[in-house]
């Protein structure tokens, strides 16, 4: 711990942090390593499969699958920011991460997490246009429009990440350098600051709450119109197809936004670190692993594309 010669605490910045993780002995750490390795492997394989499948199959070259491929890419990067470093720490005695490394991890974690939240809202808007205005859909959701919507999600993620990272790392960390988490996140870092963090907590609550509530409102309005359109459909097959695609998206939205709100969308969440670790595993590894399964198991187009890809490789 940085100290003055008289023994008092100094506000000199730490050069490195220690990620405490989940604690436990060698056997516990080995078990955690195995669990994280399994989750991360399935995540990488599932999302890479979706990216390759949508890229090579011309029948999936539509706005909906353009955004789904983008979601798979974000999920792949999102889990890669956290999992490899966490697994390395499970096998390490020191569990050290540098100050710069911690700031970089927080930046990309916040950037990709916010981008995914906004991207899910964009995907809801895409479904709204496809179902409620099918004749205008090809014009409204042109390739250039899709690219702008995706860029907007990335820009929103980048802006939020810059605000959170800069506000967090301008604080003096002098009480301890031991982070009660398995990666660098805002709530556990705020607990290490030897300064008033009320402004930081307020900004985090306001910004994250605004993003979550704004995106949730966009999704709710989109699906409100979609529900009205579905009720007016006379074709049973048409309703089934709409339910299959929208059901997958609503499942992904519920998982991601539910866990996001549990951690960042309420003022008291900053203090519940132990609960936060468990929930963090869910939204950094489990949800990115589940998304490809959610979208493939309930989507006939993806199932058919997988069969075509399998038959093509079998014939080679």
mmCIF file of C-alpha atoms in Angstrom:
data_model
loop_
_atom_site.group_PDB
_atom_site.id
_atom_site.type_symbol
_atom_site.label_atom_id
_atom_site.label_comp_id
_atom_site.label_asym_id
_atom_site.label_seq_id
_atom_site.Cartn_x
_atom_site.Cartn_y
_atom_site.Cartn_z
ATOM 1 C CA UNK A 1 0.000 0.000 0.000
ATOM 2 C CA UNK A 2 1.414 3.455 -0.871
ATOM 3 C CA UNK A 3 2.372 5.302 2.343
ATOM 4 C CA UNK A 4 4.203 8.434 3.374
ATOM 5 C CA UNK A 5 7.282 8.124 5.556
ATOM 6 C CA UNK A 6 5.175 9.003 8.619
ATOM 7 C CA UNK A 7 2.949 5.984 7.931
ATOM 8 C CA UNK A 8 -0.124 7.834 6.659
ATOM 9 C CA UNK A 9 -1.960 6.722 3.554
ATOM 10 C CA UNK A 10 -0.830 8.363 0.340
ATOM 11 C CA UNK A 11 -3.024 9.161 -2.628
ATOM 12 C CA UNK A 12 -0.287 7.922 -4.958
ATOM 13 C CA UNK A 13 -1.886 5.767 -7.674
ATOM 14 C CA UNK A 14 -1.505 2.007 -7.651
ATOM 15 C CA UNK A 15 0.473 0.539 -10.553
ATOM 16 C CA UNK A 16 -1.446 -2.715 -10.448
ATOM 17 C CA UNK A 17 -4.567 -4.341 -8.997
ATOM 18 C CA UNK A 18 -5.282 -7.816 -7.657
ATOM 19 C CA UNK A 19 -8.466 -9.515 -8.911
ATOM 20 C CA UNK A 20 -9.763 -11.460 -5.917
ATOM 21 C CA UNK A 21 -12.256 -13.453 -7.986
ATOM 22 C CA UNK A 22 -14.317 -16.061 -6.141
ATOM 23 C CA UNK A 23 -11.773 -17.158 -3.552
ATOM 24 C CA UNK A 24 -11.381 -20.766 -2.437
ATOM 25 C CA UNK A 25 -8.522 -23.235 -2.623
ATOM 26 C CA UNK A 26 -6.714 -24.864 -5.517
ATOM 27 C CA UNK A 27 -9.536 -27.342 -6.190
ATOM 28 C CA UNK A 28 -12.118 -24.563 -6.320
ATOM 29 C CA UNK A 29 -9.960 -22.536 -8.707
ATOM 30 C CA UNK A 30 -9.451 -25.598 -10.944
ATOM 31 C CA UNK A 31 -13.215 -26.196 -11.015
ATOM 32 C CA UNK A 32 -13.872 -22.556 -11.888
ATOM 33 C CA UNK A 33 -11.261 -22.775 -14.653
ATOM 34 C CA UNK A 34 -12.994 -25.847 -16.108
ATOM 35 C CA UNK A 35 -16.439 -24.189 -15.959
ATOM 36 C CA UNK A 36 -15.208 -20.968 -17.560
ATOM 37 C CA UNK A 37 -13.300 -22.916 -20.226
ATOM 38 C CA UNK A 38 -16.405 -24.907 -21.138
ATOM 39 C CA UNK A 39 -18.630 -21.826 -21.276
ATOM 40 C CA UNK A 40 -16.098 -19.832 -23.280
ATOM 41 C CA UNK A 41 -15.430 -22.667 -25.759
ATOM 42 C CA UNK A 42 -19.149 -23.117 -26.460
ATOM 43 C CA UNK A 43 -19.520 -19.325 -26.754
ATOM 44 C CA UNK A 44 -16.715 -19.038 -29.316
ATOM 45 C CA UNK A 45 -17.881 -22.024 -31.371
ATOM 46 C CA UNK A 46 -21.541 -20.970 -31.335
ATOM 47 C CA UNK A 47 -20.980 -17.350 -32.286
ATOM 48 C CA UNK A 48 -18.334 -18.153 -34.904
ATOM 49 C CA UNK A 49 -20.765 -20.652 -36.446
ATOM 50 C CA UNK A 50 -23.476 -17.987 -36.673
ATOM 51 C CA UNK A 51 -21.065 -15.469 -38.220
ATOM 52 C CA UNK A 52 -19.780 -17.953 -40.824
ATOM 53 C CA UNK A 53 -23.251 -19.327 -41.569
ATOM 54 C CA UNK A 54 -24.810 -15.912 -42.208
ATOM 55 C CA UNK A 55 -21.781 -14.808 -44.248
ATOM 56 C CA UNK A 56 -21.676 -17.806 -46.618
ATOM 57 C CA UNK A 57 -25.423 -18.467 -47.032
ATOM 58 C CA UNK A 58 -26.913 -15.978 -49.513
ATOM 59 C CA UNK A 59 -30.449 -16.740 -48.279
ATOM 60 C CA UNK A 60 -29.568 -15.171 -44.943
ATOM 61 C CA UNK A 61 -28.371 -11.885 -46.450
ATOM 62 C CA UNK A 62 -31.184 -9.768 -45.029
ATOM 63 C CA UNK A 63 -31.300 -6.962 -42.429
ATOM 64 C CA UNK A 64 -32.436 -9.295 -39.652
ATOM 65 C CA UNK A 65 -29.476 -11.627 -40.141
ATOM 66 C CA UNK A 66 -27.096 -8.714 -40.675
ATOM 67 C CA UNK A 67 -27.942 -7.563 -37.150
ATOM 68 C CA UNK A 68 -27.848 -11.140 -35.823
ATOM 69 C CA UNK A 69 -24.328 -11.574 -37.236
ATOM 70 C CA UNK A 70 -23.355 -8.283 -35.605
ATOM 71 C CA UNK A 71 -24.798 -9.516 -32.295
ATOM 72 C CA UNK A 72 -22.736 -12.706 -32.557
ATOM 73 C CA UNK A 73 -19.600 -10.652 -33.220
ATOM 74 C CA UNK A 74 -20.270 -8.402 -30.208
ATOM 75 C CA UNK A 75 -20.974 -11.431 -27.990
ATOM 76 C CA UNK A 76 -17.755 -13.102 -29.143
ATOM 77 C CA UNK A 77 -15.695 -9.995 -28.334
ATOM 78 C CA UNK A 78 -17.636 -9.325 -25.125
ATOM 79 C CA UNK A 79 -16.849 -12.710 -23.591
ATOM 80 C CA UNK A 80 -13.254 -12.572 -24.911
ATOM 81 C CA UNK A 81 -12.617 -9.385 -22.935
ATOM 82 C CA UNK A 82 -13.381 -11.241 -19.690
ATOM 83 C CA UNK A 83 -12.951 -15.025 -19.954
ATOM 84 C CA UNK A 84 -9.276 -15.510 -20.997
ATOM 85 C CA UNK A 85 -7.948 -13.191 -18.277
ATOM 86 C CA UNK A 86 -10.268 -14.742 -15.667
ATOM 87 C CA UNK A 87 -9.109 -18.263 -16.595
ATOM 88 C CA UNK A 88 -5.459 -17.202 -16.408
ATOM 89 C CA UNK A 89 -6.071 -15.790 -12.916
ATOM 90 C CA UNK A 90 -7.694 -19.030 -11.737
ATOM 91 C CA UNK A 91 -4.352 -20.742 -12.399
ATOM 92 C CA UNK A 92 -2.220 -17.888 -11.062
ATOM 93 C CA UNK A 93 -1.129 -17.241 -7.497
ATOM 94 C CA UNK A 94 -0.761 -13.474 -7.942
ATOM 95 C CA UNK A 95 -3.974 -12.661 -9.915
ATOM 96 C CA UNK A 96 -2.431 -9.300 -10.815
ATOM 97 C CA UNK A 97 -3.681 -6.945 -13.539
ATOM 98 C CA UNK A 98 -1.884 -3.695 -14.358
ATOM 99 C CA UNK A 99 -3.535 -0.311 -13.937
ATOM 100 C CA UNK A 100 -3.544 0.193 -17.725
ATOM 101 C CA UNK A 101 -4.796 -3.353 -18.271
ATOM 102 C CA UNK A 102 -7.648 -2.801 -15.827
ATOM 103 C CA UNK A 103 -8.653 0.461 -17.518
ATOM 104 C CA UNK A 104 -8.516 -1.204 -20.953
ATOM 105 C CA UNK A 105 -10.632 -4.135 -19.799
ATOM 106 C CA UNK A 106 -13.228 -1.812 -18.271
ATOM 107 C CA UNK A 107 -13.347 0.305 -21.431
ATOM 108 C CA UNK A 108 -14.020 -2.609 -23.772
ATOM 109 C CA UNK A 109 -16.372 -4.341 -21.353
ATOM 110 C CA UNK A 110 -18.490 -1.197 -21.040
ATOM 111 C CA UNK A 111 -18.217 -0.448 -24.772
ATOM 112 C CA UNK A 112 -19.357 -3.901 -25.909
ATOM 113 C CA UNK A 113 -22.011 -4.275 -23.198
ATOM 114 C CA UNK A 114 -23.647 -0.956 -24.067
ATOM 115 C CA UNK A 115 -23.373 -1.695 -27.786
ATOM 116 C CA UNK A 116 -25.218 -4.985 -27.278
ATOM 117 C CA UNK A 117 -27.981 -3.261 -25.300
ATOM 118 C CA UNK A 118 -28.499 -0.748 -28.115
ATOM 119 C CA UNK A 119 -28.164 -3.407 -30.810
ATOM 120 C CA UNK A 120 -30.992 -5.425 -29.252
ATOM 121 C CA UNK A 121 -33.180 -2.305 -29.490
ATOM 122 C CA UNK A 122 -32.181 -1.862 -33.149
ATOM 123 C CA UNK A 123 -33.141 -5.486 -33.808
ATOM 124 C CA UNK A 124 -36.579 -4.840 -32.287
ATOM 125 C CA UNK A 125 -37.022 -1.864 -34.637
ATOM 126 C CA UNK A 126 -36.024 -4.089 -37.565
ATOM 127 C CA UNK A 127 -38.705 -6.638 -36.627
ATOM 128 C CA UNK A 128 -41.243 -3.825 -36.253
ATOM 129 C CA UNK A 129 -40.545 -2.572 -39.783
ATOM 130 C CA UNK A 130 -40.553 -6.092 -41.278
ATOM 131 C CA UNK A 131 -43.857 -7.117 -39.702
ATOM 132 C CA UNK A 132 -45.803 -3.865 -39.562
ATOM 133 C CA UNK A 133 -44.605 -2.294 -42.852
ATOM 134 C CA UNK A 134 -43.565 -5.225 -45.074
ATOM 135 C CA UNK A 135 -43.993 -3.315 -48.345
ATOM 136 C CA UNK A 136 -41.748 -0.442 -47.208
ATOM 137 C CA UNK A 137 -39.303 -2.727 -45.420
ATOM 138 C CA UNK A 138 -36.785 -3.239 -48.279
ATOM 139 C CA UNK A 139 -36.550 0.531 -48.768
ATOM 140 C CA UNK A 140 -36.640 1.578 -45.114
ATOM 141 C CA UNK A 141 -34.100 -1.020 -43.987
ATOM 142 C CA UNK A 142 -31.678 -0.572 -46.875
ATOM 143 C CA UNK A 143 -28.040 -1.682 -46.455
ATOM 144 C CA UNK A 144 -26.973 1.915 -45.800
ATOM 145 C CA UNK A 145 -29.677 2.357 -43.136
ATOM 146 C CA UNK A 146 -28.652 -0.895 -41.440
ATOM 147 C CA UNK A 147 -25.019 0.218 -41.439
ATOM 148 C CA UNK A 148 -25.964 3.587 -39.898
ATOM 149 C CA UNK A 149 -28.068 1.915 -37.187
ATOM 150 C CA UNK A 150 -25.199 -0.436 -36.357
ATOM 151 C CA UNK A 151 -22.742 2.471 -36.307
ATOM 152 C CA UNK A 152 -25.100 4.352 -33.976
ATOM 153 C CA UNK A 153 -25.094 1.407 -31.544
ATOM 154 C CA UNK A 154 -21.283 1.313 -31.597
ATOM 155 C CA UNK A 155 -21.035 5.081 -31.122
ATOM 156 C CA UNK A 156 -23.435 4.976 -28.172
ATOM 157 C CA UNK A 157 -21.385 2.185 -26.626
ATOM 158 C CA UNK A 158 -18.151 4.074 -27.157
ATOM 159 C CA UNK A 159 -19.526 7.294 -25.654
ATOM 160 C CA UNK A 160 -20.814 5.532 -22.544
ATOM 161 C CA UNK A 161 -17.537 3.654 -22.156
ATOM 162 C CA UNK A 162 -15.458 6.825 -22.386
ATOM 163 C CA UNK A 163 -17.597 8.504 -19.705
ATOM 164 C CA UNK A 164 -17.534 5.526 -17.310
ATOM 165 C CA UNK A 165 -13.834 4.726 -17.749
ATOM 166 C CA UNK A 166 -12.620 8.320 -17.474
ATOM 167 C CA UNK A 167 -14.763 9.076 -14.412
ATOM 168 C CA UNK A 168 -13.698 5.863 -12.685
ATOM 169 C CA UNK A 169 -9.961 6.115 -13.310
ATOM 170 C CA UNK A 170 -9.659 9.764 -12.362
ATOM 171 C CA UNK A 171 -10.429 8.690 -8.778
ATOM 172 C CA UNK A 172 -7.526 8.158 -6.338
ATOM 173 C CA UNK A 173 -7.198 4.481 -5.363
ATOM 174 C CA UNK A 174 -5.263 4.403 -2.108
ATOM 175 C CA UNK A 175 -7.243 2.316 0.380
ATOM 176 C CA UNK A 176 -6.465 -1.023 -1.278
ATOM 177 C CA UNK A 177 -5.591 -2.525 -4.643
ATOM 178 C CA UNK A 178 -7.607 -5.738 -4.179
ATOM 179 C CA UNK A 179 -10.664 -5.775 -6.457
ATOM 180 C CA UNK A 180 -13.512 -7.927 -5.119
ATOM 181 C CA UNK A 181 -14.375 -9.287 -8.558
ATOM 182 C CA UNK A 182 -12.987 -11.514 -11.309
ATOM 183 C CA UNK A 183 -12.656 -8.601 -13.758
ATOM 184 C CA UNK A 184 -12.416 -4.804 -13.684
ATOM 185 C CA UNK A 185 -15.874 -3.270 -13.384
ATOM 186 C CA UNK A 186 -17.116 0.058 -12.081
ATOM 187 C CA UNK A 187 -18.876 -1.002 -8.821
ATOM 188 C CA UNK A 188 -15.902 -2.877 -7.255
ATOM 189 C CA UNK A 189 -13.475 -0.168 -8.385
ATOM 190 C CA UNK A 190 -15.575 2.521 -6.695
ATOM 191 C CA UNK A 191 -15.200 0.642 -3.417
ATOM 192 C CA UNK A 192 -11.412 1.083 -3.601
ATOM 193 C CA UNK A 193 -11.504 4.860 -4.066
ATOM 194 C CA UNK A 194 -10.392 7.075 -1.176
ATOM 195 C CA UNK A 195 -12.616 9.916 -2.373
ATOM 196 C CA UNK A 196 -16.321 10.633 -2.482
ATOM 197 C CA UNK A 197 -17.830 8.443 -5.221
ATOM 198 C CA UNK A 198 -21.379 9.815 -5.011
ATOM 199 C CA UNK A 199 -21.012 11.623 -8.344
ATOM 200 C CA UNK A 200 -19.648 8.496 -10.048
ATOM 201 C CA UNK A 201 -22.463 6.343 -8.685
ATOM 202 C CA UNK A 202 -25.039 8.912 -9.744
ATOM 203 C CA UNK A 203 -23.570 9.147 -13.249
ATOM 204 C CA UNK A 204 -23.449 5.351 -13.597
ATOM 205 C CA UNK A 205 -27.019 5.007 -12.370
ATOM 206 C CA UNK A 206 -28.222 7.836 -14.640
ATOM 207 C CA UNK A 207 -26.372 6.810 -17.804
ATOM 208 C CA UNK A 208 -27.048 3.078 -17.476
ATOM 209 C CA UNK A 209 -30.622 3.725 -16.411
ATOM 210 C CA UNK A 210 -31.134 6.043 -19.391
ATOM 211 C CA UNK A 211 -29.708 3.463 -21.813
ATOM 212 C CA UNK A 212 -31.671 0.580 -20.309
ATOM 213 C CA UNK A 213 -34.946 2.486 -20.029
ATOM 214 C CA UNK A 214 -34.570 4.189 -23.412
ATOM 215 C CA UNK A 215 -33.801 0.931 -25.207
ATOM 216 C CA UNK A 216 -36.523 -0.885 -23.249
ATOM 217 C CA UNK A 217 -39.031 1.783 -24.275
ATOM 218 C CA UNK A 218 -38.042 1.398 -27.945
ATOM 219 C CA UNK A 219 -38.393 -2.391 -27.677
ATOM 220 C CA UNK A 220 -41.746 -2.129 -25.863
ATOM 221 C CA UNK A 221 -43.205 0.264 -28.453
ATOM 222 C CA UNK A 222 -41.936 -1.894 -31.327
ATOM 223 C CA UNK A 223 -43.448 -5.050 -29.886
ATOM 224 C CA UNK A 224 -46.662 -3.252 -29.015
ATOM 225 C CA UNK A 225 -47.183 -2.530 -32.711
ATOM 226 C CA UNK A 226 -46.037 -6.052 -33.616
ATOM 227 C CA UNK A 227 -48.585 -7.578 -31.211
ATOM 228 C CA UNK A 228 -51.356 -5.539 -32.832
ATOM 229 C CA UNK A 229 -50.289 -6.728 -36.281
ATOM 230 C CA UNK A 230 -50.131 -10.371 -35.159
ATOM 231 C CA UNK A 231 -53.656 -10.205 -33.733
ATOM 232 C CA UNK A 232 -54.886 -9.010 -37.132
ATOM 233 C CA UNK A 233 -53.279 -11.927 -39.015
ATOM 234 C CA UNK A 234 -55.571 -14.636 -40.400
ATOM 235 C CA UNK A 235 -52.792 -17.035 -41.423
ATOM 236 C CA UNK A 236 -51.707 -19.522 -38.760
ATOM 237 C CA UNK A 237 -48.384 -20.175 -40.494
ATOM 238 C CA UNK A 238 -47.696 -16.441 -40.652
ATOM 239 C CA UNK A 239 -48.328 -16.083 -36.930
ATOM 240 C CA UNK A 240 -46.063 -19.040 -36.168
ATOM 241 C CA UNK A 241 -43.188 -17.577 -38.188
ATOM 242 C CA UNK A 242 -43.544 -14.189 -36.477
ATOM 243 C CA UNK A 243 -43.694 -15.806 -33.043
ATOM 244 C CA UNK A 244 -40.569 -17.887 -33.730
ATOM 245 C CA UNK A 245 -38.399 -14.923 -34.757
ATOM 246 C CA UNK A 246 -39.814 -12.457 -32.227
ATOM 247 C CA UNK A 247 -39.822 -15.053 -29.442
ATOM 248 C CA UNK A 248 -36.096 -15.629 -29.884
ATOM 249 C CA UNK A 249 -35.365 -11.922 -29.739
ATOM 250 C CA UNK A 250 -37.590 -11.331 -26.716
ATOM 251 C CA UNK A 251 -35.842 -14.176 -24.884
ATOM 252 C CA UNK A 252 -32.422 -12.628 -25.601
ATOM 253 C CA UNK A 253 -33.688 -9.190 -24.539
ATOM 254 C CA UNK A 254 -35.158 -10.497 -21.274
ATOM 255 C CA UNK A 255 -31.927 -12.293 -20.319
ATOM 256 C CA UNK A 256 -29.608 -9.408 -21.140
ATOM 257 C CA UNK A 257 -31.683 -6.511 -19.817
ATOM 258 C CA UNK A 258 -32.772 -8.427 -16.709
ATOM 259 C CA UNK A 259 -29.209 -9.113 -15.581
ATOM 260 C CA UNK A 260 -28.033 -5.649 -16.657
ATOM 261 C CA UNK A 261 -30.687 -3.984 -14.546
ATOM 262 C CA UNK A 262 -29.848 -6.234 -11.564
ATOM 263 C CA UNK A 263 -26.249 -4.948 -11.591
ATOM 264 C CA UNK A 264 -26.335 -1.381 -12.924
ATOM 265 C CA UNK A 265 -29.929 -0.164 -13.048
ATOM 266 C CA UNK A 266 -30.526 0.361 -9.341
ATOM 267 C CA UNK A 267 -28.629 2.509 -6.855
ATOM 268 C CA UNK A 268 -28.111 -0.272 -4.258
ATOM 269 C CA UNK A 269 -26.450 -2.576 -6.809
ATOM 270 C CA UNK A 270 -23.020 -1.006 -6.211
ATOM 271 C CA UNK A 271 -22.809 -2.508 -2.719
ATOM 272 C CA UNK A 272 -23.841 -6.124 -3.507
ATOM 273 C CA UNK A 273 -20.517 -7.486 -4.760
ATOM 274 C CA UNK A 274 -20.992 -11.181 -3.957
ATOM 275 C CA UNK A 275 -24.318 -11.349 -5.772
ATOM 276 C CA UNK A 276 -22.785 -9.269 -8.548
ATOM 277 C CA UNK A 277 -20.040 -11.842 -9.211
ATOM 278 C CA UNK A 278 -22.570 -14.598 -9.853
ATOM 279 C CA UNK A 279 -24.780 -12.409 -12.032
ATOM 280 C CA UNK A 280 -21.683 -11.193 -13.894
ATOM 281 C CA UNK A 281 -20.828 -14.756 -14.925
ATOM 282 C CA UNK A 282 -24.310 -14.982 -16.368
ATOM 283 C CA UNK A 283 -24.149 -11.893 -18.559
ATOM 284 C CA UNK A 284 -20.473 -12.106 -19.555
ATOM 285 C CA UNK A 285 -20.398 -15.820 -20.444
ATOM 286 C CA UNK A 286 -23.761 -17.581 -20.190
ATOM 287 C CA UNK A 287 -25.809 -15.099 -22.257
ATOM 288 C CA UNK A 288 -23.224 -14.859 -25.099
ATOM 289 C CA UNK A 289 -23.209 -18.673 -25.097
ATOM 290 C CA UNK A 290 -27.012 -18.941 -25.151
ATOM 291 C CA UNK A 291 -27.749 -16.331 -27.849
ATOM 292 C CA UNK A 292 -26.675 -18.498 -30.839
ATOM 293 C CA UNK A 293 -28.700 -21.397 -29.412
ATOM 294 C CA UNK A 294 -31.748 -19.207 -28.819
ATOM 295 C CA UNK A 295 -31.692 -17.854 -32.374
ATOM 296 C CA UNK A 296 -30.920 -21.177 -34.063
ATOM 297 C CA UNK A 297 -33.209 -23.571 -32.189
ATOM 298 C CA UNK A 298 -36.352 -21.503 -32.860
ATOM 299 C CA UNK A 299 -35.458 -20.237 -36.333
ATOM 300 C CA UNK A 300 -36.286 -22.443 -39.323
ATOM 301 C CA UNK A 301 -34.152 -20.368 -41.719
ATOM 302 C CA UNK A 302 -31.064 -20.890 -39.559
ATOM 303 C CA UNK A 303 -31.805 -24.615 -39.175
ATOM 304 C CA UNK A 304 -32.119 -25.000 -42.958
ATOM 305 C CA UNK A 305 -28.918 -23.025 -43.514
ATOM 306 C CA UNK A 306 -27.093 -25.294 -41.053
ATOM 307 C CA UNK A 307 -28.354 -28.361 -42.918
ATOM 308 C CA UNK A 308 -27.276 -26.891 -46.264
ATOM 309 C CA UNK A 309 -23.831 -26.091 -44.855
ATOM 310 C CA UNK A 310 -23.553 -29.619 -43.440
ATOM 311 C CA UNK A 311 -24.593 -31.206 -46.757
ATOM 312 C CA UNK A 312 -22.119 -29.021 -48.648
ATOM 313 C CA UNK A 313 -19.247 -30.139 -46.413
ATOM 314 C CA UNK A 314 -20.396 -33.800 -46.564
ATOM 315 C CA UNK A 315 -20.371 -33.671 -50.390
ATOM 316 C CA UNK A 316 -16.818 -32.293 -50.495
#
